[in-house]
Each structure stands twice: as C-alpha cells, then as structure tokens.
Coordinates of C-alpha atoms (C1' of nucleotides) in Angstrom, one line a residue:
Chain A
X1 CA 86.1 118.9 118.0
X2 CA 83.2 118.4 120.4
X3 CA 82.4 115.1 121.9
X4 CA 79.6 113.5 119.2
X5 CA 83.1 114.6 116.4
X6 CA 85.1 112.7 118.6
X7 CA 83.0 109.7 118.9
X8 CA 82.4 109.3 115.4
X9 CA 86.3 109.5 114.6
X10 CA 87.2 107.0 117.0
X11 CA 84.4 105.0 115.7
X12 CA 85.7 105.4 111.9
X13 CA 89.2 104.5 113.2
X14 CA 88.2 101.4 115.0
X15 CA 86.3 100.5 112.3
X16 CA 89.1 100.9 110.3
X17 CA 91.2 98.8 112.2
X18 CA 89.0 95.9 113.4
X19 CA 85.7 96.1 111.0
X20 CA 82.2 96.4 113.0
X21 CA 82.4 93.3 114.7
X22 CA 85.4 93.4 116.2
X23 CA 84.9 97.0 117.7
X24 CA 83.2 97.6 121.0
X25 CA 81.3 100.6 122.2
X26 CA 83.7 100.4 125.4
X27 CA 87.0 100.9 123.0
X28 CA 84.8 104.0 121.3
X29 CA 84.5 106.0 124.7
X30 CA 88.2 105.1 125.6
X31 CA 89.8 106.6 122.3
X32 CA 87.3 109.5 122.1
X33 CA 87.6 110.5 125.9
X34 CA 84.5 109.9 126.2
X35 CA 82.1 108.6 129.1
X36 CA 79.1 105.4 128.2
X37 CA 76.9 108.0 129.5
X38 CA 78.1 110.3 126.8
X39 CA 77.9 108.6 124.0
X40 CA 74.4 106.6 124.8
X41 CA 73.2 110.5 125.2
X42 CA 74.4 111.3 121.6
X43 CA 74.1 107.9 119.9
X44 CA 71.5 105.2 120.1
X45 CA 73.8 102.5 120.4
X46 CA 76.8 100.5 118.3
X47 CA 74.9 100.4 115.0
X48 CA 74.1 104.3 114.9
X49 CA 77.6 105.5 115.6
X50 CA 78.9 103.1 112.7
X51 CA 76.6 104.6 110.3
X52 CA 77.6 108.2 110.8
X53 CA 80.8 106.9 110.8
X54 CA 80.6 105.1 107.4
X55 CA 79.2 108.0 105.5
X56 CA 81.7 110.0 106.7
X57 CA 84.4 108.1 105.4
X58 CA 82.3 107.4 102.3
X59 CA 81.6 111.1 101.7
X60 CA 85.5 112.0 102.4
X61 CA 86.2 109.1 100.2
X62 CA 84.0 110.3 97.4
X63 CA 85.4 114.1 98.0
X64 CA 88.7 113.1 97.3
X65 CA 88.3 110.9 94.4
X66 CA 86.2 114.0 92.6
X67 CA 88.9 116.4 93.6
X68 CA 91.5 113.6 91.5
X69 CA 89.6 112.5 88.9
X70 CA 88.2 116.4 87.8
X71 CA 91.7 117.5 87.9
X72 CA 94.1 118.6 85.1
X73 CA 95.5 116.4 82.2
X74 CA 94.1 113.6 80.2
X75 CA 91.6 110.7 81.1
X76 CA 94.9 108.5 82.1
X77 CA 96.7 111.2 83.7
X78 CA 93.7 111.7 86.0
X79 CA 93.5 108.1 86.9
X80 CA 97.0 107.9 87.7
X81 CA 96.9 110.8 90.1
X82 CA 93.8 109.0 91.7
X83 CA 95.2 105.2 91.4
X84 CA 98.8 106.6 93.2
X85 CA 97.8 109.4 95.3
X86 CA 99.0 108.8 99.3
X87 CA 97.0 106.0 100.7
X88 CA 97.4 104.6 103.7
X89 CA 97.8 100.5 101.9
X90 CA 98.6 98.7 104.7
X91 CA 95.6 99.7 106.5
X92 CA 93.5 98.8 103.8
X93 CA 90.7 100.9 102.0
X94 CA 88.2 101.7 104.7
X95 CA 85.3 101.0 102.8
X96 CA 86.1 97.8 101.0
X97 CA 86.6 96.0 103.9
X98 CA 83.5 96.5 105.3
X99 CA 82.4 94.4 102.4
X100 CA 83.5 91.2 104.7
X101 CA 81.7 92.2 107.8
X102 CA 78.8 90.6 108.0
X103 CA 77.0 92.7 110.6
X104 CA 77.3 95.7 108.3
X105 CA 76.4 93.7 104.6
X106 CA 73.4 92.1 107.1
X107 CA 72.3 95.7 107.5
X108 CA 70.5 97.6 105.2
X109 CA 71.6 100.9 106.3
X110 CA 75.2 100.2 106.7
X111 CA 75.3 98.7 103.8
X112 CA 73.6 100.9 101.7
X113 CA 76.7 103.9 101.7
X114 CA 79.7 101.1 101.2
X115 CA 77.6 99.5 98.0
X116 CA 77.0 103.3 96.8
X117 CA 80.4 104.5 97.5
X118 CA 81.8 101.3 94.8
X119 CA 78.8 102.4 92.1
X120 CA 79.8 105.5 92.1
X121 CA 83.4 105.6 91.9
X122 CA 83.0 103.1 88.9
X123 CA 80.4 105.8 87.4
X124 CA 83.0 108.2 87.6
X125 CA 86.2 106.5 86.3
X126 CA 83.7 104.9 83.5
X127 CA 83.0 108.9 82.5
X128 CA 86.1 110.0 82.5
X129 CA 87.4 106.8 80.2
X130 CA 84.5 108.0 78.1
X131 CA 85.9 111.4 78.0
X132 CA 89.1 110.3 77.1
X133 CA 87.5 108.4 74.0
X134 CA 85.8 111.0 73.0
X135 CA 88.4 113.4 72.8
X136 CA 90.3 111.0 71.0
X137 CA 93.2 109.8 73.8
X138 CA 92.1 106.5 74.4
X139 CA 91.3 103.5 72.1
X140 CA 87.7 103.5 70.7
X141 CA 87.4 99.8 71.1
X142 CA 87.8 100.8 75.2
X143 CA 85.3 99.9 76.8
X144 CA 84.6 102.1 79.4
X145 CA 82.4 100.8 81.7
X146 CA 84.1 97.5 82.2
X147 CA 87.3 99.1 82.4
X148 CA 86.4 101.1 84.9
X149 CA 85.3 98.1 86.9
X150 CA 88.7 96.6 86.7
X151 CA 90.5 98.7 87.9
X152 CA 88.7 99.2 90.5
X153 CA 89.0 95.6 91.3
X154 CA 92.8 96.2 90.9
X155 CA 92.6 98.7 93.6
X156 CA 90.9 96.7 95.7
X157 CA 93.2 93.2 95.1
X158 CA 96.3 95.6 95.1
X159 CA 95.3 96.5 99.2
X160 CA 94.5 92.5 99.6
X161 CA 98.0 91.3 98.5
X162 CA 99.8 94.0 99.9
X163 CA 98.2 93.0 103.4
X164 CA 98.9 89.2 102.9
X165 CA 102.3 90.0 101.7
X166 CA 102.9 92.9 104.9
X167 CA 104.4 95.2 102.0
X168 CA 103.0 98.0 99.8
X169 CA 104.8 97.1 96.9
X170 CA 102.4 94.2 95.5
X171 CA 100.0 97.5 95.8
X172 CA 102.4 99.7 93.9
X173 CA 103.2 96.9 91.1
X174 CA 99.3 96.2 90.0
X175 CA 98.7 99.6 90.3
X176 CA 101.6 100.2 87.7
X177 CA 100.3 97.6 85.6
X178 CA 97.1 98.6 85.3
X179 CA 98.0 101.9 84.1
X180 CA 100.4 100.8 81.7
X181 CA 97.5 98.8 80.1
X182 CA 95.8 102.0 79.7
X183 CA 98.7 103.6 78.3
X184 CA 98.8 101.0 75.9
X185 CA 95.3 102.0 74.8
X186 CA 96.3 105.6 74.5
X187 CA 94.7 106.2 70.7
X188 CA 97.9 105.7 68.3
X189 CA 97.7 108.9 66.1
X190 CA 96.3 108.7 62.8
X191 CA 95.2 104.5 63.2
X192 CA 92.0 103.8 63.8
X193 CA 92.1 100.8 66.8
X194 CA 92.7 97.5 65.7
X195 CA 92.0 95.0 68.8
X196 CA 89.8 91.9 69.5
X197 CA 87.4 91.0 72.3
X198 CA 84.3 93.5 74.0
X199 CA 86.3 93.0 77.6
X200 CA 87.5 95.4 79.7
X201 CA 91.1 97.1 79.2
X202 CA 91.4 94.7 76.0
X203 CA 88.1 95.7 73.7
Chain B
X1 CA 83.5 62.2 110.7
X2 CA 85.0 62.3 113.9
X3 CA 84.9 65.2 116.6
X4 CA 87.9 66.9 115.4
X5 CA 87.0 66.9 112.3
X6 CA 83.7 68.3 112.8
X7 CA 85.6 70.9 114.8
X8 CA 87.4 72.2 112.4
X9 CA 84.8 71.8 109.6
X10 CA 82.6 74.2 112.0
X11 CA 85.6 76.2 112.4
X12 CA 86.5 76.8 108.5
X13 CA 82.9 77.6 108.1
X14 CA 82.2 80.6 110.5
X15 CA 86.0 81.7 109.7
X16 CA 84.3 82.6 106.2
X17 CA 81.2 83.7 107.2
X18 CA 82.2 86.0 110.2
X19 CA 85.8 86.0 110.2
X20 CA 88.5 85.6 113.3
X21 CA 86.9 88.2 115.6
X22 CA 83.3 87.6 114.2
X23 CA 83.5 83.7 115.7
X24 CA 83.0 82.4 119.3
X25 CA 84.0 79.1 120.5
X26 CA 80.4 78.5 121.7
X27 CA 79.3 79.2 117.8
X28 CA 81.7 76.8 116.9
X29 CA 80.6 74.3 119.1
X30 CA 76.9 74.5 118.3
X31 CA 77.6 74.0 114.6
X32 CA 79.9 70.7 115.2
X33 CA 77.5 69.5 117.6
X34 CA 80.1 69.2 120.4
X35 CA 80.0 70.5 124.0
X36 CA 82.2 72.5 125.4
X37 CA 84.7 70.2 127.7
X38 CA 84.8 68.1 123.8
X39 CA 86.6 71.1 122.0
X40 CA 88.7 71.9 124.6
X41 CA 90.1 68.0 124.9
X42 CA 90.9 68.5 121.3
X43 CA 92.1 71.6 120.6
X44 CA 94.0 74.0 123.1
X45 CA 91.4 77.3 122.1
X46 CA 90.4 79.0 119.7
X47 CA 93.7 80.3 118.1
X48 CA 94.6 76.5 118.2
X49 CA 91.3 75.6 116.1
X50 CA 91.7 78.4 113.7
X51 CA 95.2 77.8 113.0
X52 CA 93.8 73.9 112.0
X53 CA 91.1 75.4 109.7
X54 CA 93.2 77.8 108.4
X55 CA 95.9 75.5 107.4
X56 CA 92.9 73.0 106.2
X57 CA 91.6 75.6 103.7
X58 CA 94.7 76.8 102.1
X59 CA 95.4 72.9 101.4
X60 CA 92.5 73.2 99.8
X61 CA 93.2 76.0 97.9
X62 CA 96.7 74.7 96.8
X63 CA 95.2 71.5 95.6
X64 CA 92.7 73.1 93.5
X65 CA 94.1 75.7 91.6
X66 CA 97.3 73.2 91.0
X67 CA 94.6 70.7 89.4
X68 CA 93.0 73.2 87.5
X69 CA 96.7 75.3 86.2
X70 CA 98.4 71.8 85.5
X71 CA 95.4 70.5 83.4
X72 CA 95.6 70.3 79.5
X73 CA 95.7 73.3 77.1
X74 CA 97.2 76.2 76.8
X75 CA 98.4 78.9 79.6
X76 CA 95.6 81.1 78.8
X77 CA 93.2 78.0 78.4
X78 CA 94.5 76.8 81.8
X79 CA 94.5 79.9 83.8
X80 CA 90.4 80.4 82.4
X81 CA 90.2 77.4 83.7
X82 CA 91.1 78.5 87.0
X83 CA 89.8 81.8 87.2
X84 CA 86.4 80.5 86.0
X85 CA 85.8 77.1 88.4
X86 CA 82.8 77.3 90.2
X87 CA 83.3 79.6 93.2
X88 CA 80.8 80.9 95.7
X89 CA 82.0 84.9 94.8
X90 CA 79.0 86.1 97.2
X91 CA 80.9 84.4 100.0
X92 CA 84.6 85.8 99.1
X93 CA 87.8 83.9 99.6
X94 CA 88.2 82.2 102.3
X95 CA 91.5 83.1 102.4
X96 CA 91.8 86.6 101.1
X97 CA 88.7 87.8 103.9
X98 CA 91.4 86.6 106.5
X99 CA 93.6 89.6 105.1
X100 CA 91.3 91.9 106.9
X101 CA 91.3 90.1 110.0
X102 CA 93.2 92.1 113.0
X103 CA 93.6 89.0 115.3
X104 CA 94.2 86.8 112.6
X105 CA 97.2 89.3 110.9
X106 CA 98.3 89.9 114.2
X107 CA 99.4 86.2 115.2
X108 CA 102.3 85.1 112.9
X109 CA 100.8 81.4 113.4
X110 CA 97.9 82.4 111.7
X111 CA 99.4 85.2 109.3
X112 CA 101.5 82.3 108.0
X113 CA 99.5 80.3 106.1
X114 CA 97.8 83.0 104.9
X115 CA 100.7 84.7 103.5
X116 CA 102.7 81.9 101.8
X117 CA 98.8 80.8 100.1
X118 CA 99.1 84.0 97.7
X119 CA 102.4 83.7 97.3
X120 CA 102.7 80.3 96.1
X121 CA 99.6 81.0 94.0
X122 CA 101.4 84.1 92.5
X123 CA 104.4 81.9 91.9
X124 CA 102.1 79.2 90.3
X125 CA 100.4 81.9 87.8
X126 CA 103.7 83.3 86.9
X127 CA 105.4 79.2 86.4
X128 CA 102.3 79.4 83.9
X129 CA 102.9 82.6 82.0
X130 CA 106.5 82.4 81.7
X131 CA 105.5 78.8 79.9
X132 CA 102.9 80.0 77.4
X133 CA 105.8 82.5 76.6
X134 CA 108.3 80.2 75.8
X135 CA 105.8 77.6 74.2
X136 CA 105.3 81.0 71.8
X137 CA 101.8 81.4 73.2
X138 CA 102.3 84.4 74.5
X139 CA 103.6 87.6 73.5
X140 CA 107.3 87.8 74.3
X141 CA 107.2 91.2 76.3
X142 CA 104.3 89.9 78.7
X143 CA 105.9 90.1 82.4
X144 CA 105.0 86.6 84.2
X145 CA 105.8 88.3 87.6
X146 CA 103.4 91.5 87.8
X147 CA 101.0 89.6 85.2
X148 CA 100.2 87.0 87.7
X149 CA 99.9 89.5 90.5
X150 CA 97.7 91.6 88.3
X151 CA 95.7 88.3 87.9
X152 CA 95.3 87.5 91.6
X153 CA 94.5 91.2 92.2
X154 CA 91.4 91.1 89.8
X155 CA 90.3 88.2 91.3
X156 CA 90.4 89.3 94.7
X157 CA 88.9 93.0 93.5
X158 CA 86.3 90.6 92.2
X159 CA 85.1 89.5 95.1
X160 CA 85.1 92.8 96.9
X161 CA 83.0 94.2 94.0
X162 CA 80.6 91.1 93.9
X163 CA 80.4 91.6 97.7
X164 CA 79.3 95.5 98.0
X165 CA 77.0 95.2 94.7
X166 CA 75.3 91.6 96.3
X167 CA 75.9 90.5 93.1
X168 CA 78.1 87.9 90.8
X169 CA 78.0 90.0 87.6
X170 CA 80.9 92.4 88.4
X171 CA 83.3 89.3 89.1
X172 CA 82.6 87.8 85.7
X173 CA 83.4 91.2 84.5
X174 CA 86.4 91.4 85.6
X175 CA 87.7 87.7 85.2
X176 CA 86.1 87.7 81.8
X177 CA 88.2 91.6 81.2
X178 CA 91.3 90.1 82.4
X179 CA 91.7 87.3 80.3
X180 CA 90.2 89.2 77.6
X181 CA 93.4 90.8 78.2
X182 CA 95.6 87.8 78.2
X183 CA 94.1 86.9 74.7
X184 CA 95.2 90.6 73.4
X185 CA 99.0 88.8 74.3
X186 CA 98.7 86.1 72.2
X187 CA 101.9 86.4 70.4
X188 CA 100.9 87.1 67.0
X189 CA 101.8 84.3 64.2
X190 CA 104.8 85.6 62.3
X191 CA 105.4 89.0 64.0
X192 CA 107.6 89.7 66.8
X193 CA 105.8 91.5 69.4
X194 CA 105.3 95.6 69.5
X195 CA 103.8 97.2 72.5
X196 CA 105.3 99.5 75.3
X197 CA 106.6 99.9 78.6
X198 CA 107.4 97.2 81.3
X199 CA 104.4 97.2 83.5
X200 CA 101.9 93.8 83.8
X201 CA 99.7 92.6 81.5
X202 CA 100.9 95.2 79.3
X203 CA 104.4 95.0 79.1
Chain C
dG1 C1' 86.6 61.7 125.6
dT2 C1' 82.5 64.1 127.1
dC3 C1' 79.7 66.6 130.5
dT4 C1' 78.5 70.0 134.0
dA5 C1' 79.9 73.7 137.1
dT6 C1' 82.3 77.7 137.9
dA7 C1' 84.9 82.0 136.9
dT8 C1' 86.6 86.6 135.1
dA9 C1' 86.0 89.8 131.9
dC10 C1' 83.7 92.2 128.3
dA11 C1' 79.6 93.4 125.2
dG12 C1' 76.0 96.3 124.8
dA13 C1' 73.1 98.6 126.7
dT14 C1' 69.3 101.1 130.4
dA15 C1' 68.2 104.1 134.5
dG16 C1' 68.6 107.8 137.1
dA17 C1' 71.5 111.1 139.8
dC18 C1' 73.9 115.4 139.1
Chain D
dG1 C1' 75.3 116.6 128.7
dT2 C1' 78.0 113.6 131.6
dC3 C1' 78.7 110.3 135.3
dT4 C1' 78.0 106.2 138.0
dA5 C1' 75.3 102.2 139.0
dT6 C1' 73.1 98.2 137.4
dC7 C1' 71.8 94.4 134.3
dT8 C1' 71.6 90.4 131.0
dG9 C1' 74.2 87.8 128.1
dT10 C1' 78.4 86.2 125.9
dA11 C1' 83.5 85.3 125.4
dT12 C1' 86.8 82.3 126.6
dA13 C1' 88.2 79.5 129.2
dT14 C1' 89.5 76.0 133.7
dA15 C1' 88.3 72.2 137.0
dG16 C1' 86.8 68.1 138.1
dA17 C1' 83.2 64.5 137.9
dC18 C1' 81.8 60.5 135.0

DNA sequence: GTCTATATACAGATAGAC
DNA sequence: GTCTATCTGTATATAGAC
C-alpha cells in the first residue's frame, strides 16, 4: 500500500472511531507512518483526506450491499443475508454516524456521498421488496418504498442501542424483529392480502 | 437564571449541536456569557459540565415521554402520542448523538446517564405494551420486550435518516410505518390471534 | 464570584531544504 | 516525495489579583 492508501485508511479509521471533528491531521500521519510533509504533499489539508476517505467507505459500503442484496434466494432471504451479514456493531456504521458531525453535514462535499450512500441503499432494498411482490412472495399491500425506509431506520437504531447498551444483542434482536415482520408478509398461498393502513411493513 | 445555570444551558446546547469532542470550554463560555475564571469556580472542567448537562437532558427526557406514555387512551394512542410530540428531528436526540461520542462513551460518568436513559425508556414502552395486551388491546402474541426496542430503534433510525436526507419526511415515514404496524396488532374482536414466529412487532 | 495573566500542548497548516 | 522548521490560533486549564 503506498503512502496516499495509507493515509486515506488511517483517515477512514479515525473517522470511524472519533467522527471528523474529533480526528486530527497529527493522529493521521502517526497511524499511516506517515510524515506532515507527506501528507500536505498528497492532500490539501483535513477536509480533502476525509472526502476520499468517505467515498471510499461509501463505495465499499455500497459494493457490499449489491453483492448481498443481488444474491440468491427470495426478496426476504436477500435482506436477511444483508440485515445479518458480519458487521462490526459496536463500532457503529461508518457512514451513519457521520450524519452527527456537523463539520461534514456543514460541508457540501462531505456530505454529498453519506446522504447518497442512504438514497441509494433504500432504492435498492425498495426494488428488491418490489421484486418480491411481483413474483408473488411478499404481500401486495407491501409497500415497498416505505418498507424499505424502515428498515433501514432499524439498522441504523439497532447500532444506536447496541452502543448505549455496550452489547450487540439489542442489534441482533430489532434486526430479528424486523425480518419476522417481513416474514409475516410473505404472500399466504392462494389469499389475496387482507391488511389495513398504506404504512410501511403494515400496508 | 443564574451562572451555573447558564453554564450548563450553554453546555446542553453545543453537546447537541457539536457533540463531546465537537465543544470547547471557551465556546461554552461565549454562549453563557461567562468568562473564563466564572466556569472554572463553578464547575471543575469540562467533563464536570458535561456530566451536569448530560444528566440535565436525560431528566428531561424521562419527564417527557413519562407525561406523554402515562396520558389517557390507549397503548397504541399513547405511544403515538409519544412518538409524534413535537421534536426538532433535524437536530437528532440529544441523547442518542451522545452514542457516537468517543470521549463521552469512553468515561463511565458520562456513559452512565446515557445508557440507563434508553433503557428505562425501553422498559417504559414495554410497561405500555404488555398493558394494551392485557387490557385486550393488543394482539396476545405481540412481544412487549423486542417491540419496544423495535420502537426505539425506528425512532432513532429516524433521525439518522432525517439527518443524511436534510429532511423531516423520512422520520414521519417511519414513525407513521411503525405504528401503522402496531394498529395491524390490534387484537381482533372475537378471534384469538394467528400470526407466526416470536420476533417483535410481529410475534 | 469574576477577571486577567500565564502556561503547555495540540490543531492545522505553510515554507523551504533535501 | 519526504523531512524539518516555523507560525497562528485554540484547547484546556491554573494562579492570583480584585
């Protein structure tokens, strides 16, 4: 890995760990081995490092959510694989958090990836609900983009409590719940949905 | 309001604007309209202030959704209630944002109030639930345990989602899709509950 | 109680030698 | 490309006068 590769991983791990604000150029250098000289020669400064560092993540982020979601098996089978593949929950998801930073949400450019990264991952869970619809597994009174957004949201809350709580298994127990909600929407054979509402898992 | 007070008003403030590590004792002093020698004669630094705002907040917290779960109506009525007061979702919770917060999670002081806040509001969700169940309000087989963490999740996912899209609309999505969902477990008049596995808001 | 002075370290660079 | 000054400002206090 060459010193620029270094840089931005040490950036994406400090930013990881302690958000924009709370990571210094001076902790880059020291946990890429790298000199201030150095990285001022590749980088313009503090902001520029964190943005390649972001869309990294972002891009990996996206990479591996494809690779889960495109997979084998049906809409909820696919979404289970993505919802319990290895994370990392105590750390937190690397892009949500940046959502409290306030440097990066008060900068267009670093904001730009972590508010694309969220719209697109709900695209893509919203197309593969609609797949599942379509090919009959799944309720027809889902609604599939709202859906999507929840469980997203359920992600999201599920790395929040399991931080406050210093245990994955708040994490492990929404995440559990949410797909049993959309088991429960599986499409019972040969009933058209009955149902109330237009919300989320429940229309 | 006296100097302390406006301490840890000033405090509370830039804790939920800029977090732990995002807040200086001069920026605190600036908005309290104190000099420097003043904070220091009240408070021992900044850990010392935050752990006073911190504390302050989740009181807060407590006192409102108690007000708003122990009101009149239903559990489902009352938990709307909650989920739907007015809430400034473009700033996030105070008290969730402090979840990503390295210097904050890494001081058990701080950690504290912090993690005993979700809990007790978990607990308070499920003391609701497990109510509406055996007032008959709610379907039989609904978990109060993982529903209520489900709920908190959303709402926390809610503010994440609000945060990266600069924008309330996905919040009311979800709060309005998760108690769209609670409505689906209305126990039905006269029929003892079907449904499935043992997971949530399903179960 | 509040103010001003002082202090050490770090943030976040820029400049120029090598 | 990398290194070593150098620089201005802030972080986070402590000390002592008033």
């Amino acid at each position: 890995m060459d010193t620029p590769d270094r840089l931005i991983e040490s950036t994406r791990e400090l930013l990881w760990e302690r958000g924009y604000v709370g990571m210094s150029p001076k902790a880059i250098q020291q946990r890429a081995g790298a000199g201030q000289g150095s990285m001022y020669h590749h980088f313009s400064g503090k902001p520029d490092l964190a943005f390649a560092a972001i869309t990294r993540t972002a891009t990996e982020l996206r990479a591996a959510a494809e690779a889960q979601l495109s997979g084998p098996g049906t809409a909820t089978e696919r979404i289970a694989t993505y919802l319990r593949r290895e994370r990392d929950v105590l750390r937190g998801c690397p892009i949500g958090r940046l959502t409290q930073d306030p440097d990066v949400m008060a900068d267009p450019a670093l904001r730009r990836p972590v508010e694309e990264t969220f719209a697109w991952l709900q695209d893509q869970l919203k197309g593969v609900l609609a797949e599942g619809r379509r090919r009959g597994e799944l309720d027809a009174a889902l609604d599939p983009a709202s859906t999507a957004s929840t469980i997203v949201a359920v992600l999201q809350g599920g790395y929040v409590l399991a931080r406050a709580a210093n245990s994955t298994a708040p994490f492990t127990q929404v995440v559990d719940g949410v797909l049993g909600l959309l088991a429960a929407h599986a499409a019972s054979p040969g009933s058209s949905s009955p149902t109330q509402g237009a919300h989320g898992l429940c229309s």
